[in-house]
Coordinates of C-alpha atoms and ligand atoms in Angstrom, one line a residue:
M1 CA -32.9 98.8 -127.1
A2 CA -29.8 97.4 -126.1
R3 CA -28.6 93.7 -128.6
L4 CA -25.1 92.2 -126.9
D5 CA -24.8 89.9 -128.8
P6 CA -25.5 89.9 -133.0
H7 CA -27.5 86.4 -132.4
S8 CA -29.7 87.1 -129.8
H9 CA -32.8 88.7 -129.1
T10 CA -31.5 89.7 -125.4
D11 CA -31.7 93.4 -124.5
V12 CA -29.5 94.3 -121.3
T13 CA -32.1 96.4 -120.3
Q14 CA -34.4 94.2 -119.6
P15 CA -33.4 90.6 -116.8
R16 CA -31.1 88.5 -117.2
Q17 CA -32.2 84.2 -117.2
R18 CA -30.2 82.6 -113.9
H19 CA -32.0 79.4 -113.6
L20 CA -34.0 77.0 -116.1
S21 CA -35.9 73.9 -114.8
W22 CA -36.6 72.3 -117.1
N23 CA -39.3 69.8 -117.2
A24 CA -39.2 67.4 -120.9
E25 CA -40.6 64.8 -122.8
V26 CA -39.0 62.6 -125.7
D27 CA -41.7 61.5 -128.2
F28 CA -40.1 59.2 -130.9
A29 CA -43.2 58.8 -132.6
G30 CA -44.1 62.5 -133.2
R31 CA -40.3 63.6 -132.9
T32 CA -41.3 66.4 -130.6
V33 CA -40.0 67.2 -127.0
Q34 CA -43.0 68.4 -124.9
A35 CA -41.8 70.8 -122.6
T36 CA -42.3 73.6 -119.4
A37 CA -39.6 75.1 -119.0
T38 CA -39.4 77.8 -116.2
L39 CA -36.9 80.5 -116.2
R40 CA -35.7 82.6 -113.0
F41 CA -34.3 86.1 -113.2
D42 CA -32.4 87.9 -111.3
R43 CA -35.7 90.1 -111.3
G44 CA -38.6 90.8 -112.0
G45 CA -40.9 93.5 -113.5
G46 CA -41.2 94.3 -117.4
A47 CA -40.5 92.5 -120.4
V48 CA -38.3 90.1 -121.3
D49 CA -37.1 88.9 -125.1
L50 CA -35.7 85.6 -125.3
D51 CA -35.2 83.1 -128.8
T52 CA -37.4 80.7 -130.1
R53 CA -36.9 78.3 -133.2
D54 CA -39.8 76.7 -134.5
L55 CA -41.2 75.5 -130.8
E56 CA -45.4 76.1 -130.8
I57 CA -45.8 77.9 -127.8
R58 CA -48.2 76.6 -125.6
S59 CA -48.6 79.0 -122.2
V60 CA -47.1 81.2 -120.7
T61 CA -47.5 81.2 -116.8
G62 CA -46.3 83.0 -113.4
P63 CA -45.5 80.6 -111.0
D64 CA -48.8 80.1 -109.3
G65 CA -50.6 79.5 -112.2
G66 CA -51.8 83.5 -113.7
V67 CA -51.0 84.0 -117.3
L68 CA -48.5 85.8 -118.3
R69 CA -49.0 88.1 -121.7
F70 CA -46.8 86.8 -123.5
E71 CA -46.6 87.9 -127.8
L72 CA -44.4 85.3 -130.7
G73 CA -42.7 87.7 -133.4
P74 CA -42.6 86.6 -136.5
P75 CA -39.8 84.1 -137.7
E76 CA -36.4 86.0 -138.9
P77 CA -33.8 84.5 -140.9
I78 CA -30.9 83.8 -138.9
L79 CA -32.6 84.9 -135.2
G80 CA -35.3 82.1 -134.8
Q81 CA -38.2 83.8 -133.5
R82 CA -38.4 85.9 -130.3
L83 CA -40.1 86.4 -127.6
R84 CA -41.7 88.7 -125.5
V85 CA -42.6 87.4 -122.1
V86 CA -44.3 90.4 -119.5
L87 CA -43.3 89.3 -116.1
P88 CA -45.7 91.7 -113.6
A89 CA -44.5 93.4 -110.9
G90 CA -42.7 91.7 -107.6
V91 CA -43.4 88.2 -110.4
D92 CA -39.0 86.9 -111.0
T93 CA -40.3 83.3 -112.9
A94 CA -42.0 82.5 -115.8
V95 CA -44.0 78.7 -117.0
I96 CA -43.5 78.9 -120.5
R97 CA -44.9 74.8 -121.7
Y98 CA -44.3 74.5 -125.6
R99 CA -43.0 72.0 -127.6
T100 CA -40.3 71.7 -130.0
G101 CA -40.5 71.8 -134.5
S102 CA -39.8 69.1 -136.8
E103 CA -37.4 70.9 -137.8
A104 CA -35.4 71.9 -134.6
S105 CA -32.3 72.7 -135.9
A106 CA -30.3 71.9 -132.8
L107 CA -31.6 68.3 -132.3
Q108 CA -31.2 64.8 -134.7
W109 CA -34.2 62.4 -134.2
L110 CA -32.7 58.6 -136.1
E111 CA -34.3 56.1 -137.1
P112 CA -32.9 52.6 -136.3
E113 CA -31.0 52.3 -138.8
Q114 CA -29.2 54.5 -138.6
T115 CA -27.9 53.5 -134.7
A116 CA -24.9 50.4 -134.5
G117 CA -28.0 48.5 -132.7
G118 CA -29.5 48.9 -135.4
K119 CA -32.7 48.0 -133.2
A120 CA -33.2 51.8 -131.0
P121 CA -34.0 55.3 -132.5
F122 CA -31.9 58.0 -131.0
L123 CA -31.9 61.7 -129.7
Y124 CA -29.0 64.5 -130.1
S125 CA -28.6 67.5 -129.8
Q126 CA -25.7 69.6 -130.6
C127 CA -26.4 73.8 -129.9
Q128 CA -23.3 75.2 -130.2
A129 CA -23.6 78.0 -130.9
I130 CA -27.8 79.5 -131.7
H131 CA -29.4 76.3 -132.1
A132 CA -30.6 75.5 -128.1
R133 CA -33.4 78.2 -129.0
S134 CA -35.4 75.5 -130.9
V135 CA -34.5 73.1 -127.4
V136 CA -35.3 75.5 -124.8
P137 CA -36.7 79.4 -125.1
L138 CA -34.2 82.0 -122.7
Q139 CA -31.5 84.2 -123.9
D140 CA -29.3 82.1 -126.3
T141 CA -26.1 84.1 -125.7
P142 CA -23.6 82.6 -123.5
R143 CA -22.4 86.2 -122.1
L144 CA -25.8 84.9 -119.4
R145 CA -24.4 82.0 -118.1
I146 CA -27.6 79.5 -116.2
T147 CA -28.4 76.8 -113.8
Y148 CA -30.6 74.3 -114.7
D149 CA -32.0 71.6 -113.1
A150 CA -33.5 69.4 -116.1
A151 CA -36.6 65.8 -115.4
L152 CA -36.3 64.2 -118.6
S153 CA -39.1 61.4 -119.5
V154 CA -37.7 59.0 -121.9
P155 CA -38.9 55.7 -123.0
A156 CA -38.3 53.5 -120.0
G157 CA -35.7 50.9 -122.3
L158 CA -33.9 53.8 -123.1
R159 CA -31.2 55.7 -121.1
G160 CA -31.4 59.6 -121.3
L161 CA -28.3 61.2 -120.9
M162 CA -27.7 64.8 -119.3
A163 CA -24.3 66.5 -119.8
A164 CA -25.1 68.0 -115.9
G165 CA -24.2 65.7 -112.6
A166 CA -27.0 63.1 -112.5
V167 CA -29.9 63.1 -110.1
D168 CA -31.2 59.8 -109.2
R169 CA -33.3 57.8 -112.6
S170 CA -37.2 56.3 -112.4
V171 CA -39.2 53.6 -114.1
Q172 CA -42.1 54.2 -114.2
G173 CA -44.7 51.9 -116.2
D174 CA -42.9 52.4 -120.3
R175 CA -41.8 55.1 -119.4
A176 CA -38.5 56.5 -116.9
V177 CA -36.9 60.0 -115.8
E178 CA -33.9 61.1 -115.5
R179 CA -34.1 64.2 -113.1
Y180 CA -29.6 65.9 -113.8
R181 CA -28.9 69.5 -112.9
M182 CA -25.9 72.0 -113.5
D183 CA -24.9 73.7 -110.2
E184 CA -22.1 75.6 -112.4
P185 CA -23.3 78.5 -114.3
I186 CA -23.0 78.2 -118.6
P187 CA -23.9 79.6 -121.2
P188 CA -26.8 78.1 -123.4
Y189 CA -24.7 76.3 -126.0
L190 CA -23.5 74.1 -123.6
F191 CA -27.3 72.3 -122.8
A192 CA -27.5 69.0 -124.6
F193 CA -28.7 65.5 -123.7
A194 CA -28.6 62.2 -125.6
V195 CA -31.5 59.9 -125.4
G196 CA -30.9 55.9 -127.1
D197 CA -30.1 52.5 -126.2
L198 CA -26.7 53.3 -124.5
A199 CA -24.4 51.4 -122.0
S200 CA -21.4 52.4 -120.1
R201 CA -17.7 51.6 -119.6
E202 CA -15.9 53.1 -116.7
L203 CA -12.4 55.2 -118.7
G204 CA -11.5 56.1 -114.0
P205 CA -12.2 57.6 -111.0
R206 CA -14.2 60.7 -112.8
S207 CA -14.3 59.2 -116.2
R208 CA -17.3 57.2 -118.6
V209 CA -17.1 56.0 -122.2
W210 CA -20.9 55.9 -122.8
A211 CA -22.2 54.8 -126.4
E212 CA -24.7 51.8 -127.9
P213 CA -23.3 48.2 -126.3
S214 CA -22.1 46.9 -129.5
V215 CA -19.9 49.8 -129.2
V216 CA -18.5 51.0 -125.2
V217 CA -16.5 47.7 -125.9
R218 CA -14.4 50.2 -127.9
A219 CA -14.8 53.1 -126.8
A220 CA -13.7 51.7 -123.8
H221 CA -10.8 50.7 -125.5
E222 CA -10.1 53.7 -127.4
F223 CA -10.4 56.2 -124.5
A224 CA -7.8 54.3 -121.5
G225 CA -6.3 56.9 -121.9
V226 CA -8.3 59.4 -120.4
D227 CA -7.9 59.6 -116.7
G228 CA -4.4 60.1 -118.0
M229 CA -5.9 62.8 -119.7
L230 CA -7.4 65.2 -117.2
T231 CA -4.5 64.4 -114.7
S232 CA -2.2 66.1 -116.9
A233 CA -4.1 68.7 -118.7
E234 CA -4.9 69.8 -114.4
A235 CA -1.4 70.0 -114.0
L236 CA -1.2 72.5 -116.7
F237 CA -4.5 74.7 -116.4
G238 CA -5.3 73.9 -112.4
P239 CA -8.0 72.2 -111.2
Y240 CA -10.8 70.7 -113.4
S241 CA -13.8 72.6 -112.1
W242 CA -16.1 69.4 -113.3
G243 CA -16.9 67.5 -110.8
R244 CA -16.4 63.8 -113.7
F245 CA -15.8 63.7 -117.4
D246 CA -18.1 61.1 -118.8
L247 CA -17.6 60.8 -123.4
L248 CA -20.0 59.7 -124.9
V249 CA -20.5 58.0 -128.4
L250 CA -22.5 59.0 -130.7
P251 CA -23.9 57.8 -133.8
P252 CA -22.2 58.2 -137.2
S253 CA -24.0 61.0 -137.9
F254 CA -22.9 63.2 -135.1
P255 CA -22.2 66.5 -137.3
Y256 CA -19.5 67.3 -135.0
G257 CA -15.5 64.9 -134.8
G258 CA -15.9 66.4 -131.2
M259 CA -17.9 68.2 -128.8
E260 CA -17.2 69.8 -125.2
N261 CA -20.9 69.9 -123.2
P262 CA -19.8 70.0 -119.7
R263 CA -19.6 67.2 -117.3
L264 CA -20.2 65.3 -120.7
T265 CA -18.4 65.6 -123.7
F266 CA -20.4 63.8 -127.1
L267 CA -17.9 62.5 -130.0
T268 CA -18.1 61.3 -133.1
P269 CA -17.4 57.8 -133.3
T270 CA -14.6 58.1 -136.4
L271 CA -12.6 58.1 -133.6
L272 CA -12.5 54.6 -132.6
T273 CA -9.8 53.9 -135.1
G274 CA -8.3 51.5 -132.5
D275 CA -5.0 53.1 -132.2
R276 CA -5.2 55.7 -130.3
S277 CA -4.4 58.4 -132.8
L278 CA -6.7 60.5 -132.8
V279 CA -7.2 61.5 -129.3
N280 CA -6.7 64.5 -129.6
V281 CA -9.9 65.1 -129.7
V282 CA -11.2 64.4 -126.4
A283 CA -7.9 66.2 -125.0
H284 CA -9.2 69.5 -126.9
E285 CA -12.9 69.0 -125.4
L286 CA -11.0 68.0 -122.6
S287 CA -9.1 71.6 -122.9
H288 CA -12.7 73.1 -123.3
S289 CA -14.1 73.1 -119.7
W290 CA -11.4 75.9 -119.5
T291 CA -11.1 78.0 -122.4
G292 CA -14.3 78.5 -123.3
N293 CA -16.6 76.1 -120.2
L294 CA -14.8 78.8 -117.5
V295 CA -14.3 81.3 -119.6
S296 CA -16.1 82.1 -122.8
N297 CA -16.6 83.4 -126.2
A298 CA -19.3 86.4 -125.3
T299 CA -20.6 86.9 -129.1
A300 CA -19.5 84.5 -131.5
E301 CA -17.8 87.4 -133.1
D302 CA -15.7 86.5 -130.4
F303 CA -15.4 82.3 -131.2
W304 CA -11.6 82.2 -131.6
L305 CA -10.9 83.3 -127.7
N306 CA -13.0 79.1 -127.4
E307 CA -11.3 77.7 -129.9
G308 CA -8.0 79.5 -130.7
F309 CA -7.4 78.8 -126.7
T310 CA -8.3 75.3 -126.7
V311 CA -6.4 73.8 -129.6
F312 CA -3.0 75.6 -128.2
A313 CA -3.9 73.5 -124.9
E314 CA -4.4 70.4 -126.8
R315 CA -1.4 70.6 -128.4
R316 CA 0.1 71.1 -124.9
I317 CA -1.3 68.1 -123.4
L318 CA -0.5 66.3 -126.3
E319 CA 3.1 67.3 -126.2
V320 CA 3.0 65.7 -122.7
L321 CA 0.8 62.5 -123.7
E322 CA 2.8 62.0 -126.9
G323 CA 5.7 64.3 -127.1
P324 CA 6.4 68.2 -128.8
E325 CA 7.8 65.7 -132.4
M326 CA 4.1 64.8 -132.1
V327 CA 3.1 68.2 -131.9
A328 CA 5.0 69.9 -134.6
L329 CA 3.0 66.5 -136.9
H330 CA 0.0 67.9 -135.0
A331 CA 0.6 71.4 -136.0
A332 CA 1.8 71.2 -139.6
V333 CA -1.4 69.3 -140.6
G334 CA -3.7 72.7 -138.5
R335 CA -1.8 74.9 -140.9
Q336 CA -2.5 73.4 -144.5
A337 CA -5.8 73.2 -143.2
L338 CA -5.3 76.9 -141.7
D339 CA -4.4 78.1 -145.6
E340 CA -7.1 76.1 -147.1
A341 CA -9.7 78.0 -144.9
V342 CA -8.2 81.1 -145.8
A343 CA -8.2 80.3 -149.6
N344 CA -11.4 79.3 -149.3
F345 CA -12.8 82.3 -148.0
R346 CA -11.0 84.4 -151.0
D347 CA -14.4 86.0 -151.3
R348 CA -15.1 86.7 -148.1
P349 CA -12.2 88.0 -146.7
T350 CA -12.6 89.3 -143.3
L351 CA -13.7 86.1 -141.9
T352 CA -10.6 85.2 -141.9
R353 CA -10.1 88.0 -139.4
L354 CA -9.9 86.7 -135.8
R355 CA -12.3 88.9 -134.2
T356 CA -15.0 89.2 -137.0
Q357 CA -18.2 90.8 -137.1
L358 CA -21.3 88.2 -137.8
Q359 CA -24.3 91.0 -138.0
G360 CA -25.7 88.9 -140.5
V361 CA -24.2 86.3 -140.8
D362 CA -25.2 82.5 -139.5
P363 CA -22.4 81.1 -137.4
D364 CA -23.0 78.4 -139.1
D365 CA -21.3 79.6 -142.5
A366 CA -19.3 81.5 -140.5
F367 CA -17.4 78.2 -138.7
S368 CA -13.6 77.3 -140.2
Q369 CA -10.2 76.1 -139.3
V370 CA -9.3 80.3 -138.9
P371 CA -10.1 80.4 -135.4
Y372 CA -8.9 77.8 -134.2
E373 CA -4.8 77.9 -136.4
K374 CA -4.2 80.8 -136.6
G375 CA -5.4 81.8 -132.7
Y376 CA -3.5 78.5 -132.2
L377 CA -0.7 80.8 -134.3
F378 CA -1.7 83.9 -132.8
L379 CA -1.2 82.5 -128.4
R380 CA 1.8 81.1 -130.3
A381 CA 3.8 83.5 -131.1
L382 CA 2.7 85.5 -128.4
E383 CA 4.9 82.7 -126.1
E384 CA 7.0 83.1 -128.8
A385 CA 7.8 86.8 -127.1
V386 CA 7.2 86.3 -124.4
G387 CA 9.0 82.7 -123.9
R388 CA 7.1 79.5 -121.9
P389 CA 7.8 80.6 -118.8
A390 CA 6.0 83.6 -118.8
F391 CA 3.1 82.5 -120.8
D392 CA 2.0 79.5 -118.7
R393 CA 1.6 81.4 -115.9
F394 CA -0.5 83.5 -117.9
L395 CA -2.6 81.1 -119.6
R396 CA -3.0 80.2 -115.8
R397 CA -3.9 84.4 -114.6
Y398 CA -5.9 84.0 -117.4
M399 CA -8.3 81.7 -116.9
E400 CA -8.3 82.3 -112.7
A401 CA -9.2 86.3 -113.6
F402 CA -12.4 84.8 -116.4
R403 CA -13.7 81.5 -114.2
F404 CA -17.3 81.0 -115.4
Q405 CA -17.1 85.1 -116.7
S406 CA -17.9 85.6 -121.0
I407 CA -14.9 87.8 -122.2
T408 CA -14.5 89.8 -125.7
T409 CA -11.4 89.9 -127.4
E410 CA -11.5 93.3 -126.4
E411 CA -10.9 92.2 -122.2
L412 CA -8.9 89.8 -123.0
L413 CA -5.8 91.9 -124.8
E414 CA -6.0 94.2 -121.9
L415 CA -5.5 91.9 -119.1
V416 CA -2.4 90.6 -121.9
R417 CA -1.9 94.6 -121.8
T418 CA -1.2 94.7 -117.6
E419 CA 0.3 90.9 -117.3
L420 CA 2.4 90.9 -120.2
P421 CA 3.7 94.5 -121.1
G422 CA 5.1 94.4 -124.7
A423 CA 4.1 91.8 -125.5
L424 CA 1.0 92.6 -128.2
E425 CA 3.7 95.4 -129.6
A426 CA 6.1 92.7 -129.8
V427 CA 4.1 89.9 -132.5
N428 CA 1.8 93.2 -133.6
A429 CA -0.9 92.0 -132.1
P430 CA -3.8 94.3 -133.8
R431 CA -2.4 92.2 -137.4
W432 CA -2.9 89.4 -135.7
I433 CA -6.6 89.8 -134.8
D434 CA -8.5 92.5 -137.7
G435 CA -6.0 91.7 -140.2
E436 CA -7.2 89.6 -142.9
G437 CA -5.3 86.1 -143.4
V438 CA -2.2 85.0 -141.6
P439 CA 0.1 87.4 -141.1
P440 CA 4.3 86.6 -142.3
G441 CA 6.4 85.5 -140.2
A442 CA 3.3 83.4 -138.1
P443 CA 5.6 81.2 -136.3
V444 CA 5.9 77.4 -138.5
A445 CA 6.2 73.7 -136.3
R446 CA 9.2 72.6 -136.2
S447 CA 10.0 69.2 -136.4
S448 CA 12.3 66.1 -137.5
R449 CA 9.7 63.4 -138.2
L450 CA 8.5 66.8 -140.2
E451 CA 11.3 67.6 -142.0
Q452 CA 11.4 64.3 -143.5
V453 CA 8.3 64.3 -144.3
E454 CA 8.1 67.7 -146.3
A455 CA 11.1 67.5 -148.0
L456 CA 9.6 64.3 -149.8
K457 CA 7.5 66.3 -151.8
A458 CA 5.8 64.3 -154.8
Q459 CA 8.9 61.9 -154.2
M460 CA 7.3 58.2 -155.3
P461 CA 7.0 55.8 -153.2
P462 CA 7.9 58.4 -149.6
A463 CA 10.7 57.1 -148.5
G464 CA 10.1 55.6 -144.6
A465 CA 6.3 55.3 -144.9
E466 CA 6.1 52.2 -144.0
G467 CA 6.9 54.1 -140.8
W468 CA 4.3 56.7 -140.7
S469 CA 1.8 58.1 -138.5
P470 CA -1.8 59.7 -139.4
W471 CA -1.0 61.9 -138.8
E472 CA 3.5 62.1 -141.2
W473 CA 0.6 60.7 -143.9
Q474 CA -1.7 63.4 -143.7
V475 CA 1.5 66.3 -143.7
Y476 CA 2.3 64.2 -146.9
L477 CA -1.3 64.1 -148.7
N478 CA -2.1 67.0 -148.5
Q479 CA 0.8 68.7 -150.0
L480 CA -0.1 67.1 -152.9
P481 CA -0.5 68.8 -156.2
R482 CA -3.8 69.0 -157.1
P483 CA -3.9 67.5 -159.7
S484 CA -0.8 64.8 -159.4
P485 CA -0.1 62.7 -162.5
A486 CA -2.4 59.0 -162.6
E487 CA 0.4 57.7 -162.2
L488 CA 1.8 58.2 -158.7
M489 CA -2.2 57.9 -157.0
T490 CA -2.0 54.0 -158.9
A491 CA 1.0 54.2 -157.3
L492 CA 1.1 54.3 -154.1
D493 CA -2.6 53.0 -153.9
E494 CA -0.9 50.4 -155.1
R495 CA 2.0 50.7 -152.4
F496 CA -0.1 51.8 -149.1
H497 CA -3.6 50.4 -150.0
L498 CA -4.4 53.9 -148.8
T499 CA -8.4 54.2 -150.8
G500 CA -8.9 51.3 -147.6
A501 CA -7.4 53.3 -145.1
P502 CA -9.1 52.3 -141.6
N503 CA -8.0 56.5 -140.4
P504 CA -10.3 58.5 -141.2
E505 CA -8.7 61.1 -141.3
V506 CA -5.8 59.7 -144.3
L507 CA -8.4 58.9 -146.0
V508 CA -10.0 61.5 -145.8
A509 CA -6.7 63.2 -146.8
W510 CA -5.7 60.8 -149.6
L511 CA -9.9 60.9 -151.4
T512 CA -10.0 64.4 -151.5
V513 CA -5.9 64.6 -153.6
A514 CA -7.4 60.8 -155.2
I515 CA -10.8 61.9 -156.2
R516 CA -9.0 66.2 -157.8
S517 CA -6.3 64.0 -159.6
G518 CA -9.2 61.7 -161.2
H519 CA -7.8 57.6 -159.7
A520 CA -11.9 56.7 -160.3
P521 CA -11.4 54.3 -156.8
A522 CA -11.4 56.7 -154.7
V523 CA -14.7 58.4 -156.4
Q524 CA -16.6 54.8 -155.8
R525 CA -15.4 55.1 -151.8
A526 CA -15.4 58.8 -150.8
E527 CA -19.8 58.4 -152.3
D528 CA -19.9 55.2 -149.1
L529 CA -18.2 57.6 -147.0
L530 CA -20.6 60.4 -147.6
G531 CA -23.7 58.2 -147.2
Q532 CA -21.7 56.7 -143.4
V533 CA -20.6 59.4 -141.8
G534 CA -22.7 62.9 -141.4
R535 CA -18.9 64.8 -139.8
M536 CA -19.2 68.3 -141.4
K537 CA -14.9 68.0 -141.5
Y538 CA -14.6 64.6 -143.9
L539 CA -18.3 65.6 -145.6
K540 CA -17.1 69.5 -147.0
P541 CA -13.8 68.5 -148.6
L542 CA -15.0 65.6 -150.0
Y543 CA -18.5 66.8 -151.6
A544 CA -16.8 69.9 -152.2
A545 CA -13.6 67.1 -153.5
L546 CA -16.6 66.1 -156.2
I547 CA -18.0 69.4 -157.4
A548 CA -14.5 70.5 -158.4
S549 CA -14.9 68.5 -161.4
P550 CA -17.3 68.9 -164.0
G551 CA -17.3 65.1 -164.1
T552 CA -18.0 63.4 -160.4
R553 CA -20.4 67.2 -159.3
G554 CA -23.8 65.0 -160.9
L555 CA -22.9 62.8 -157.9
A556 CA -22.6 65.0 -155.3
E557 CA -25.3 65.9 -156.2
A558 CA -27.0 62.4 -156.2
C559 CA -25.5 61.7 -153.4
A560 CA -26.5 65.2 -151.2
R561 CA -30.2 64.4 -152.3
R562 CA -29.3 61.0 -151.0
Y563 CA -28.4 61.4 -147.7
R564 CA -30.2 64.5 -147.0
K565 CA -32.0 62.1 -144.5
R566 CA -29.2 60.6 -143.1
Y567 CA -26.7 64.6 -142.1
H568 CA -27.8 66.5 -139.2
V569 CA -29.6 69.8 -140.3
I570 CA -27.0 71.3 -139.6
A571 CA -24.6 69.3 -142.1
A572 CA -27.3 68.8 -144.7
A573 CA -26.9 73.0 -144.4
G574 CA -23.6 73.1 -145.0
V575 CA -23.7 70.9 -147.5
E576 CA -26.2 72.6 -149.8
A577 CA -24.3 75.8 -149.1
L578 CA -21.5 74.0 -151.5
L579 CA -23.8 73.3 -153.8
R580 CA -24.8 77.0 -154.2
K581 CA -21.7 77.8 -154.4
G582 CA -20.5 75.4 -157.1
P583 CA -16.6 74.8 -158.3
Ligands
BES1 N1 -17.2 72.7 -130.1 C1 -16.7 72.2 -130.9 C2 -17.3 72.0 -132.1 C3 -18.3 73.7 -132.5 C4 -17.9 74.6 -133.3 C5 -19.8 73.4 -132.3 C6 -18.5 75.8 -133.2 C7 -20.6 74.1 -133.6 C8 -20.4 75.3 -133.8 C9 -15.6 71.8 -130.4 O1 -14.9 72.2 -129.7 C10 -14.7 71.5 -131.5 O2 -13.4 72.9 -132.1 N2 -13.9 70.2 -132.5 C11 -13.3 69.5 -133.2 C12 -12.2 69.2 -133.1 C13 -11.2 69.5 -133.2 C14 -10.4 71.4 -133.9 C15 -10.2 68.8 -132.8 C16 -14.2 69.4 -133.9 O3 -15.1 68.6 -134.3 O4 -13.3 68.7 -135.4
ZN2 ZN1 -13.2 73.6 -130.1

């Protein structure tokens, strides 16, 4: 038995998945998806080990209806349950009838009250890194790509969307069947769907935005620039390979800022600030269309290949759209987040390497800004070493060479060795790849706007703040000492109304320092916010700030209890982990 991926039961010596036909019925009352997964492999004959989690397997047959032998293993932590199917000689297809469990880790079932409209329920999936197995039994490793077709049955009053090409929708009585197909091979973590009361607005010839009807107009305004973004991205990275680039704005419990599901990026509604100041998240998810969805990490141990390259690409797009000054601010905020992530991992420093070893570690627990921002800095260091024109040529080569493949860090390094001889030595690559923390001499963002803010330290009032973008505010707030003097907090709040900041990034940066400085209004605001949004990027620092002080720890525990049901399973687990860990 030869494992390809520490997070999957997949055995390389066995047949490999090629295509999935998914026939699924969404049952809101029962909070389950009843489905048939027809999996075709590259060959027939012999055992195939699939990944499952909390699936109730009803039957496994061959394409002709003949019963196939199968065995469902015991639940294992992190991995889930192995489903071993025995394919008879000459049979390359298994038909698995099953239904999802009530705790399916990829799914979030929302009550109508948890949506903007308040009338219809909502369901969405979030499969990265290893949650696809709770929705479909398959070889849940990014090493083995699949194409798929799907028929999704939903209540006729709702829309069922998939991150794939739309085929048609047909209504039969009180149900509608929406059919989709994904002809480009994808890693299983990019399998995605959502069901709800959804409307759309056109954004350009290749894009539209979907959201609940009461949100869609704001969403269309926020993301009006997406077509220009797509054009800029293609100029930088080559033709877009996925046909359409549509967006879906989810209800506020969505645990991430964005998720690069192919042809249909999922987004948090916290991006809807009205001023387009957070569209870098869209640039980021769009960039994954090249770095991540075309060239994918082989396993979660190489996750930085997805995210480091994507942050790099995101900031190249941003440079074209908003200029280098803005990029410097973004990079500076990124560096602050990186330093914080490294500090948070002081008891698990191996997780601050770019290439990690995650045998026995849940990818959700290993998640941090390290692969993003340290990965970005490593690529910036390479760019500085060889110059931009050479590095741009290399990027194109990388995307071309590994199209629709899943690669390891070693395969990247080999390509750098041949394409950019001497570059790895010039930046001391092993120190980045397998070393801990941030190497000394890492590239530092420079710009005049950034330097003006950095020079301020805790100056009150901060000179020039009236004209600041949300990004200058973040740089300023993140560098304030914790705790800061109570008078500074009060003065800042009175003058700039930070507890009422409309931009969630600024608000959370403010609340984390204000809570740690004992500023009472911030505690109340945090309590409200924790009940309203489920984005982990906000939950984690807010809970951590409340936990850090004995005066508010009890409140953190109470909020976690009160709001747990509102959070996605993944986010609830993240909050639990923080509470267990303590201050
Ligand atoms: N693919 C990630 C989200 C993700 C990572 C989901 C790991 C599950 C496991 C997505 O592209 C992402 O990085 N989102 C960021 C956006 C930011 C870096 C601009 C986020 O959600 O904050
Ligand atoms: Zn990403």
